mmCIF file of C-alpha atoms in Angstrom:
data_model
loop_
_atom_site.group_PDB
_atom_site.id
_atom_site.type_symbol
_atom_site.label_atom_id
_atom_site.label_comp_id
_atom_site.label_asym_id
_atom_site.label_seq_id
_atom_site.Cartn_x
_atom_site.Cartn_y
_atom_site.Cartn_z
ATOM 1 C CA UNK A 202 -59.920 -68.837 -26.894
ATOM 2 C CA UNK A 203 -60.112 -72.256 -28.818
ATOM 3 C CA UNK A 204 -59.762 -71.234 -32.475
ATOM 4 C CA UNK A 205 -56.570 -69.031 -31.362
ATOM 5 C CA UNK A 206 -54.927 -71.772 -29.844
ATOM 6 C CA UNK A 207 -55.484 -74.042 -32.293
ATOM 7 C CA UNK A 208 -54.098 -71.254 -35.071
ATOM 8 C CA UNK A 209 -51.196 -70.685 -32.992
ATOM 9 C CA UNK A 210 -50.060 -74.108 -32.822
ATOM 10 C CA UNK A 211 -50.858 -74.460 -36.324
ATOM 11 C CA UNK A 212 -48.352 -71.843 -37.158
ATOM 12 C CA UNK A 213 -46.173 -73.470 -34.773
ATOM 13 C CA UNK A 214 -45.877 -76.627 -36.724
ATOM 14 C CA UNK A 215 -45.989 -74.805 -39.953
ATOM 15 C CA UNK A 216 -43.051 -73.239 -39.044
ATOM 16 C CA UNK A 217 -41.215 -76.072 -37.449
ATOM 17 C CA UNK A 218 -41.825 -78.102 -40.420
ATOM 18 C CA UNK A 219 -40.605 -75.530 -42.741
ATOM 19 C CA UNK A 220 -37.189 -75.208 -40.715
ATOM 20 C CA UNK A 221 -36.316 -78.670 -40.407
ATOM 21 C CA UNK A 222 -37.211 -79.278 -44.387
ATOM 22 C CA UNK A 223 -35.588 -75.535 -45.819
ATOM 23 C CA UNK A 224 -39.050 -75.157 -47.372
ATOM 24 C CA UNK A 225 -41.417 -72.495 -47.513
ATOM 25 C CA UNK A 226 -44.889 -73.489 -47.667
ATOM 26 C CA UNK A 227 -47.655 -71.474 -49.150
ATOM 27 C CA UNK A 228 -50.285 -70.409 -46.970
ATOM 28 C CA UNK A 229 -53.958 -70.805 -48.436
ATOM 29 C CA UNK A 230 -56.097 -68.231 -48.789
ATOM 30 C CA UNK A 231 -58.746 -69.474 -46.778
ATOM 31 C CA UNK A 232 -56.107 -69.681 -43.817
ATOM 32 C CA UNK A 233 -55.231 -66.353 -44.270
ATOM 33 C CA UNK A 234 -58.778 -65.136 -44.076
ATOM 34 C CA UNK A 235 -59.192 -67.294 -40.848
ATOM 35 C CA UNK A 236 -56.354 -65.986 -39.452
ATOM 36 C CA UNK A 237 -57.374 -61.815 -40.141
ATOM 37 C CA UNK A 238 -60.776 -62.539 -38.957
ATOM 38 C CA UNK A 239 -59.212 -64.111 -35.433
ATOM 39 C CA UNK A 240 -57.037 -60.917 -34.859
ATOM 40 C CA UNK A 241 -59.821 -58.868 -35.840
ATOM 41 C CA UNK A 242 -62.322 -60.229 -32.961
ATOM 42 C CA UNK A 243 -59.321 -60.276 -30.737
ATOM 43 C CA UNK A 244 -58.618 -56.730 -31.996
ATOM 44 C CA UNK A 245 -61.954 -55.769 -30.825
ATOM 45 C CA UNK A 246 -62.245 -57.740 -27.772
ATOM 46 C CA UNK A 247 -59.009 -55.929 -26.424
ATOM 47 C CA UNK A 248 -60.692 -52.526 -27.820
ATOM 48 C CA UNK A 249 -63.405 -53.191 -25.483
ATOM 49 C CA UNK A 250 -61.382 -54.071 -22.481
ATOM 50 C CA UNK A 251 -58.902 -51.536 -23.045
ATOM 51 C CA UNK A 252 -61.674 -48.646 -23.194
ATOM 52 C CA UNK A 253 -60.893 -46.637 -20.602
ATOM 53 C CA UNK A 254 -63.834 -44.402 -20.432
ATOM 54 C CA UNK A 255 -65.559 -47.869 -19.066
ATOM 55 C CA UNK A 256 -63.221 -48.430 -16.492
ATOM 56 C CA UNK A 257 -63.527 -44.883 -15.189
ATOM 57 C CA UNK A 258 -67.189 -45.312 -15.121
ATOM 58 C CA UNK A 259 -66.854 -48.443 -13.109
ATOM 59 C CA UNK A 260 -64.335 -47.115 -10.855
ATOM 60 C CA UNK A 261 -66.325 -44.193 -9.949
ATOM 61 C CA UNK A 262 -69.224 -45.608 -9.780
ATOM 62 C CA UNK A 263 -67.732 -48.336 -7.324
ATOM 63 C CA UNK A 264 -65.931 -45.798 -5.161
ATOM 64 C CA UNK A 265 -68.988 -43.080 -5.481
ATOM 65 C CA UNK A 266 -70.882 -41.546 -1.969
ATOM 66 C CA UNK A 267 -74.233 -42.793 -2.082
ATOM 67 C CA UNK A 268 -76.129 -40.972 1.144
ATOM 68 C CA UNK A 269 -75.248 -37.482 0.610
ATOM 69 C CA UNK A 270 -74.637 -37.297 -3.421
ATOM 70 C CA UNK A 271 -70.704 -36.460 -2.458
ATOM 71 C CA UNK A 272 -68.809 -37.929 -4.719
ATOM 72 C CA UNK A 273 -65.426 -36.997 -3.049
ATOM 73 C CA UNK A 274 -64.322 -39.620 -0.665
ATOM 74 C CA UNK A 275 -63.316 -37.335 3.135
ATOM 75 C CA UNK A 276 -61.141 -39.268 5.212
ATOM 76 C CA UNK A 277 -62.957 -38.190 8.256
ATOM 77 C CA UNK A 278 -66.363 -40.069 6.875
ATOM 78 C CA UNK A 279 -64.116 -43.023 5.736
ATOM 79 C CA UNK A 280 -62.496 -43.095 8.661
ATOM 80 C CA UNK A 281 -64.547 -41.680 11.257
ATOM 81 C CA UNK A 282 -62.929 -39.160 12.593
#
């Protein structure tokens, strides 16, 4: 994501800046703002990933018996024996 990287290495300097000169910088509240609403969407975007009731779906769904409605994979029909 663009606007993350380009916080991040904003930060970066901020912070490299402030070690090299002993200062402390104030950080504007429209930064801040930018910053919350970033982690926010990632926040939500790693909610939606993360959501594990999708990724059962998907896996049974994937791995599901279509022809007879048995959902159970047999090792003699995968195999078969």
């Amino acid at each position: 994501r663009e606007a993350a990287r380009r916080l991040a290495e904003r930060q970066a300097e901020q912070t490299q800046y402030e070690e090299d000169a002993m200062v402390r910088l104030v950080t504007s509240r429209k930064d801040k703002k930018e910053a919350k609403r970033l982690l926010r969407e990632e926040a939500s975007n790693l909610s939606a990933i993360a959501d594990l009731g999708n990724l059962v779906r998907g896996v049974s769904t994937a791995f599901s018996k279509e022809k007879d409605g048995d959902d159970r994979g047999d090792a003699e029909d995968e195999y078969g024996n």
